[in-house]
Amino acid sequence: MTALHLRGVILPGEDEQDIWIVNGRVRTQPVPGAETVFDGGYLVPGLVDAHCHVGIGPQGPVDLDTAAEQAETDRDAGTLLIRDCGSPIDTRPLQERLDLPRIIRAGRHLSRPKRYIPHLGIDVGDPEQLPAAVAAQVEYGDGWVKLVGDWIDRAEGDLAPLWPEDVLAEAISVAHAAGASVTAHVFGEDALPGLVNAGIDCVEHGTGLTTDVITEMAKRGTALVPTLINIENFPGIAAGAGKYPKYAQHMLDLHARASGMVAEAVEAGVPVYAGTDAGGGIAHGRLVDEIIALHKAGMSAEQAIAAGSWGARSWLGWPGLTEGAAADLLAFDSDPRLDLNILRSPKRIVLRGRVVG
């Protein structure tokens, strides 16, 4: 493989640096004969979609070829690392393709019967079986397990938790003992205290977060991936929920305070990362929209880029553009901290040490 050379300001730094790429790894010492593919500008560690669903389409599960096309769309928009937050199909073959983003799989969603989108997750009939189901997903996934923390309970006509708190604590303990992390889909308020107190590692969406829970998350280091561009769908969900007026109003209320919730979480010191919830109702390739939404919700431009780049990479165990790190990066002529829309037009996309765009 030909060695590559790039020169630019490596964000979040300020000074221009030279890096070389050999065998898919970053080198900080000169490599004779390296081909210069970028000379002068800004280098950003590959973008990270921390909540993505490769393998889900608007009608439900898709075939592997379609899933590969979804991953290609994300790659072409600069997303080079995906935390797949639950997929109904086995995407491990995609992990073997050098032309696709790196994928960290969370296995299958774990839910209760008739308490989630049909055909996407695994229904756990008896809540007491959750720890065993978590153990199975630890074996199947890549160090993450995805729970459905709340969903509409049609008998109540509103969002309600799926799991008793003691069962959650046991299930999360099982995952942690095996070296895995646990995250949960949560829209409403009621499920959040139990999840956070049980030791959940991350909250997805989190629209029902209150000050007390945000404070506890900051204390524990519990992460939040708010998926703001997905929350924009809440009014449409409410409009289609005429049979459940309490739920419909609840979704409108959650939508109205979403940006304020994110601002409060950021101010409190909760680790917040960018995720699109692509798959289903959200198109792939929209990570920059989410980064911009985080900025509008109160993050600085640099914080918002970090939430979808070097900060998220560090959280998921992937270093930035340091000696020996994976050579996954974007190159820009201008500083994206001055205009986040610059992130939409990388001059170079380098994945696994290969120029792919």
Coordinates of C-alpha atoms in Angstrom, one line a residue:
M1 CA 0.0 0.0 0.0
T2 CA 1.3 3.5 -0.9
A3 CA 2.2 5.6 2.1
L4 CA 0.2 8.9 2.3
H5 CA 1.1 12.3 3.6
L6 CA -1.2 15.1 4.8
R7 CA -0.5 18.5 6.3
G8 CA -3.1 20.6 8.2
V9 CA -4.4 21.8 11.5
I10 CA -5.6 18.7 13.4
L11 CA -8.7 19.6 15.3
P12 CA -9.1 20.5 18.1
G13 CA -5.6 21.9 17.9
E14 CA -4.5 25.2 16.4
D15 CA -1.1 24.4 14.8
E16 CA -0.5 23.0 11.4
Q17 CA 1.1 19.5 11.5
D18 CA 2.2 16.8 9.1
I19 CA 1.0 13.2 9.4
W20 CA 1.8 10.2 7.4
I21 CA -0.3 7.0 6.9
V22 CA 1.2 3.6 6.5
N23 CA -0.7 0.3 6.6
G24 CA -3.9 2.1 7.7
R25 CA -2.2 3.8 10.7
V26 CA -1.1 7.3 11.5
R27 CA 2.6 8.1 11.7
T28 CA 4.0 11.3 13.1
Q29 CA 7.5 10.9 11.7
P30 CA 8.4 11.4 8.0
V31 CA 7.9 8.4 5.7
P32 CA 10.1 8.6 2.6
G33 CA 8.3 8.4 -0.7
A34 CA 4.9 9.1 0.7
E35 CA 2.3 10.6 -1.6
T36 CA 1.0 14.0 -0.5
V37 CA -2.8 13.9 -0.8
F38 CA -3.6 17.1 1.2
D39 CA -1.5 20.1 1.8
G40 CA -2.8 22.9 4.0
G41 CA -6.2 23.2 5.7
Y42 CA -7.9 21.3 8.5
L43 CA -7.9 17.6 9.5
V44 CA -10.7 16.2 11.5
P45 CA -10.9 12.7 13.0
G46 CA -13.5 10.7 11.1
L47 CA -17.1 11.6 12.1
V48 CA -19.0 9.3 14.4
D49 CA -22.8 8.6 14.3
A50 CA -23.3 7.4 17.8
H51 CA -26.9 6.3 17.2
C52 CA -27.5 4.7 13.8
H53 CA -29.4 1.7 12.5
V54 CA -27.7 -0.1 9.6
G55 CA -30.2 -2.7 8.5
I56 CA -33.5 -0.9 9.2
G57 CA -35.5 0.9 6.5
P58 CA -38.8 2.8 6.5
Q59 CA -40.7 -0.5 6.2
G60 CA -38.6 -2.4 8.7
P61 CA -35.7 -4.9 8.3
V62 CA -33.8 -4.6 5.0
D63 CA -31.5 -7.1 3.2
L64 CA -27.7 -7.0 3.5
D65 CA -27.1 -5.2 0.2
T66 CA -29.5 -2.4 1.2
A67 CA -27.7 -2.2 4.6
A68 CA -24.4 -1.8 2.8
E69 CA -25.9 1.0 0.7
Q70 CA -26.9 2.7 3.9
A71 CA -23.4 2.5 5.3
E72 CA -22.0 3.8 2.0
T73 CA -24.3 6.8 2.3
D74 CA -23.0 7.5 5.8
R75 CA -19.4 7.1 4.7
D76 CA -19.8 9.5 1.8
A77 CA -21.1 12.1 4.2
G78 CA -18.0 11.7 6.4
T79 CA -19.3 9.2 9.0
L80 CA -16.5 6.7 9.4
L81 CA -17.5 5.1 12.7
I82 CA -21.0 4.0 13.5
R83 CA -22.4 2.8 16.8
D84 CA -25.3 0.7 15.5
C85 CA -27.9 1.0 18.2
G86 CA -29.8 -2.2 17.3
S87 CA -30.4 -4.0 14.0
P88 CA -32.7 -6.8 13.1
I89 CA -30.2 -8.3 10.7
D90 CA -26.7 -9.7 11.1
T91 CA -24.4 -6.9 9.8
R92 CA -21.2 -8.7 10.7
P93 CA -20.4 -9.2 7.1
L94 CA -20.3 -5.5 6.6
Q95 CA -17.6 -5.2 9.2
E96 CA -15.3 -7.1 6.9
R97 CA -15.6 -4.6 4.1
L98 CA -12.7 -2.2 4.0
D99 CA -14.7 0.3 2.0
L100 CA -17.4 0.8 4.7
P101 CA -17.4 2.7 8.0
R102 CA -16.4 0.8 11.1
I103 CA -19.5 -0.5 12.8
I104 CA -19.8 -1.2 16.6
R105 CA -22.9 -3.4 16.9
A106 CA -25.3 -3.4 19.8
G107 CA -27.1 -6.5 18.6
R108 CA -30.9 -6.6 18.8
H109 CA -33.2 -4.3 20.7
L110 CA -34.6 -6.0 23.8
S111 CA -38.2 -5.1 24.4
R112 CA -41.5 -6.5 25.7
P113 CA -44.3 -8.0 23.6
K114 CA -46.3 -5.3 21.8
R115 CA -44.1 -2.6 23.4
Y116 CA -41.9 -1.6 20.5
I117 CA -41.8 -1.4 16.7
P118 CA -42.7 -4.9 15.3
H119 CA -40.0 -7.1 13.8
L120 CA -37.1 -5.0 15.0
G121 CA -36.2 -6.3 18.4
I122 CA -36.4 -9.4 20.6
D123 CA -39.5 -9.7 22.8
V124 CA -38.8 -10.7 26.3
G125 CA -42.0 -12.3 27.6
D126 CA -41.2 -12.3 31.3
P127 CA -39.3 -9.3 32.6
E128 CA -37.3 -11.6 34.9
Q129 CA -35.7 -13.1 31.7
L130 CA -34.0 -9.7 30.9
P131 CA -30.6 -10.6 32.5
A132 CA -30.4 -13.7 30.4
A133 CA -31.4 -11.9 27.2
V134 CA -28.8 -9.2 28.0
A135 CA -26.1 -11.9 28.4
A136 CA -27.0 -13.4 25.0
Q137 CA -26.8 -10.0 23.3
V138 CA -23.4 -9.3 24.9
E139 CA -22.2 -12.5 23.2
Y140 CA -23.7 -11.4 19.9
G141 CA -22.8 -7.7 19.8
D142 CA -19.6 -5.7 20.0
G143 CA -19.6 -4.5 23.6
W144 CA -23.0 -2.7 23.7
V145 CA -26.5 -3.9 24.5
K146 CA -29.7 -1.9 23.6
L147 CA -32.8 -1.9 25.8
V148 CA -36.1 -0.3 25.0
G149 CA -36.6 1.6 28.3
D150 CA -40.1 3.0 27.6
W151 CA -42.8 2.9 24.9
I152 CA -46.5 3.5 24.7
D153 CA -48.6 1.3 27.0
R154 CA -51.9 1.2 25.2
A155 CA -53.7 0.2 28.3
E156 CA -52.5 3.4 30.0
G157 CA -52.6 5.5 26.8
D158 CA -49.2 6.9 27.4
L159 CA -45.5 6.2 27.6
A160 CA -44.6 3.8 30.4
P161 CA -41.4 1.9 31.6
L162 CA -40.9 -1.7 30.3
W163 CA -38.8 -3.1 33.2
P164 CA -38.9 -3.3 37.0
E165 CA -35.9 -1.4 38.5
D166 CA -34.5 -4.5 40.3
V167 CA -34.5 -6.4 37.0
L168 CA -32.7 -3.5 35.3
A169 CA -30.0 -3.4 37.9
E170 CA -29.4 -7.1 37.6
A171 CA -29.4 -7.0 33.8
I172 CA -27.0 -4.1 33.6
S173 CA -24.7 -5.8 36.2
V174 CA -24.6 -8.9 34.0
A175 CA -23.5 -6.8 31.0
H176 CA -20.9 -4.9 33.1
A177 CA -19.5 -8.1 34.4
A178 CA -18.9 -9.2 30.9
G179 CA -17.2 -6.0 29.9
A180 CA -20.1 -4.6 27.9
S181 CA -22.1 -1.3 28.2
V182 CA -25.8 -0.8 28.1
T183 CA -27.9 1.9 26.5
A184 CA -31.6 2.5 26.4
H185 CA -34.2 4.1 24.2
V186 CA -36.2 6.5 26.5
F187 CA -38.7 9.2 25.5
G188 CA -40.7 9.9 28.7
E189 CA -39.8 10.9 32.3
D190 CA -40.9 7.8 34.3
A191 CA -38.3 5.3 33.1
L192 CA -35.2 7.5 33.5
P193 CA -34.5 7.4 37.2
G194 CA -34.6 3.7 37.3
L195 CA -32.3 3.3 34.4
V196 CA -29.8 5.8 35.6
N197 CA -29.8 4.5 39.2
A198 CA -29.4 0.9 37.8
G199 CA -26.1 2.0 36.2
I200 CA -27.1 2.5 32.6
D201 CA -24.1 3.7 30.5
C202 CA -26.0 5.9 28.0
V203 CA -29.5 7.3 27.4
E204 CA -30.8 7.5 23.9
H205 CA -33.1 10.5 23.1
G206 CA -33.7 11.4 26.8
T207 CA -36.5 13.9 26.0
G208 CA -38.0 13.4 29.5
L209 CA -34.8 14.2 31.4
T210 CA -35.4 16.4 34.5
T211 CA -32.9 18.4 36.4
D212 CA -32.6 15.8 39.1
V213 CA -31.8 13.0 36.6
I214 CA -29.5 15.2 34.6
T215 CA -27.6 16.0 37.9
E216 CA -27.3 12.3 38.6
M217 CA -26.1 11.5 35.1
A218 CA -23.4 14.1 35.3
K219 CA -22.3 12.6 38.7
R220 CA -22.1 9.1 37.2
G221 CA -20.7 10.1 33.8
T222 CA -23.8 8.6 32.1
A223 CA -23.8 9.7 28.4
L224 CA -26.7 11.2 26.4
V225 CA -27.2 10.8 22.7
P226 CA -30.3 13.1 22.1
T227 CA -30.9 12.4 18.4
L228 CA -32.4 15.9 17.9
I229 CA -33.2 15.5 14.2
N230 CA -35.3 12.5 15.1
I231 CA -37.1 14.4 17.9
E232 CA -38.3 16.7 15.1
N233 CA -40.7 13.9 14.1
F234 CA -42.6 14.0 17.4
P235 CA -45.3 16.4 16.2
G236 CA -46.0 14.0 13.3
I237 CA -46.1 11.0 15.8
A238 CA -48.6 13.0 17.9
A239 CA -50.7 13.8 14.9
G240 CA -51.1 10.1 14.1
A241 CA -52.0 9.1 17.7
G242 CA -55.6 10.3 17.8
K243 CA -56.6 7.2 19.7
Y244 CA -54.3 8.1 22.5
P245 CA -54.7 11.9 23.3
K246 CA -52.7 11.7 26.5
Y247 CA -49.7 10.2 24.6
A248 CA -50.1 12.6 21.7
Q249 CA -49.9 15.7 24.1
H250 CA -47.0 14.1 26.0
M251 CA -45.0 13.8 22.7
L252 CA -45.7 17.4 21.9
D253 CA -44.6 18.5 25.3
L254 CA -41.4 16.5 25.1
H255 CA -40.7 18.0 21.6
A256 CA -41.1 21.5 22.9
R257 CA -38.5 21.2 25.6
A258 CA -36.0 19.0 23.9
S259 CA -33.4 21.7 23.0
G260 CA -33.6 23.1 26.5
M261 CA -33.0 19.7 28.0
V262 CA -29.9 19.3 25.9
A263 CA -28.6 22.7 26.9
E264 CA -29.2 21.9 30.6
A265 CA -27.4 18.5 30.2
V266 CA -24.4 20.2 28.5
E267 CA -24.2 22.8 31.2
A268 CA -24.3 20.2 33.9
G269 CA -21.4 18.3 32.4
V270 CA -23.3 15.3 31.0
P271 CA -21.3 13.7 28.1
V272 CA -23.4 14.4 25.0
Y273 CA -22.7 12.8 21.6
A274 CA -24.1 13.2 18.1
G275 CA -26.4 10.5 16.7
T276 CA -29.0 10.6 14.0
D277 CA -31.2 7.6 14.6
A278 CA -30.8 6.9 10.9
G279 CA -32.9 4.0 9.7
G280 CA -36.7 4.0 9.6
G281 CA -37.9 7.5 9.5
I282 CA -34.5 9.2 9.4
A283 CA -32.3 9.1 6.2
H284 CA -28.7 8.0 6.4
G285 CA -26.0 10.6 5.8
R286 CA -27.4 13.3 8.1
L287 CA -24.9 13.5 10.9
V288 CA -23.9 17.1 10.0
D289 CA -27.5 18.1 10.6
E290 CA -27.3 16.6 14.1
I291 CA -24.1 18.4 14.8
I292 CA -25.6 21.7 13.8
A293 CA -28.7 20.9 15.9
L294 CA -26.5 20.3 18.9
H295 CA -24.8 23.7 18.3
K296 CA -28.2 25.4 18.1
A297 CA -29.2 23.7 21.4
G298 CA -26.3 25.3 23.2
M299 CA -23.0 23.6 22.4
S300 CA -20.2 25.7 21.0
A301 CA -19.2 24.8 17.4
E302 CA -16.1 23.0 18.7
Q303 CA -18.1 21.1 21.3
A304 CA -20.6 20.1 18.6
I305 CA -17.9 18.8 16.3
A306 CA -16.3 16.9 19.2
A307 CA -19.6 15.3 19.9
G308 CA -19.6 13.9 16.4
S309 CA -15.8 13.4 16.0
W310 CA -12.9 13.2 18.4
G311 CA -15.0 13.2 21.6
A312 CA -17.3 10.4 20.4
R313 CA -14.3 8.4 19.1
S314 CA -12.6 8.6 22.5
W315 CA -15.8 7.6 24.3
L316 CA -16.1 4.5 22.0
G317 CA -12.4 3.6 22.5
W318 CA -11.0 5.0 19.3
P319 CA -8.2 7.6 19.5
G320 CA -7.9 10.7 17.4
L321 CA -5.1 11.4 14.9
T322 CA -2.2 10.3 17.1
E323 CA 0.8 8.1 16.6
G324 CA -0.4 4.5 15.7
A325 CA -4.1 5.5 15.6
A326 CA -6.5 4.2 12.9
A327 CA -6.1 6.5 9.8
D328 CA -9.8 7.6 9.6
L329 CA -10.1 11.3 8.8
L330 CA -11.6 14.1 6.9
A331 CA -9.7 17.0 5.3
F332 CA -11.2 20.5 4.7
D333 CA -9.9 23.6 3.0
S334 CA -11.5 25.8 5.7
D335 CA -12.0 25.6 9.5
P336 CA -15.4 23.9 10.2
R337 CA -15.4 25.6 13.6
L338 CA -16.2 28.8 11.8
D339 CA -19.1 27.4 9.8
L340 CA -20.4 23.9 10.6
N341 CA -21.8 23.6 7.1
I342 CA -18.1 23.2 5.9
L343 CA -18.4 19.6 7.4
R344 CA -20.7 18.8 4.4
S345 CA -17.9 19.2 1.9
P346 CA -14.7 17.4 2.8
K347 CA -11.8 17.7 0.3
R348 CA -10.6 14.3 1.3
I349 CA -12.2 11.3 3.1
V350 CA -9.6 8.8 4.3
L351 CA -10.9 5.5 5.7
R352 CA -8.5 2.8 7.0
G353 CA -5.7 4.6 5.3
R354 CA -7.3 4.7 1.9
V355 CA -8.6 7.8 0.1
V356 CA -12.3 7.0 -0.5
G357 CA -13.6 10.4 -1.3

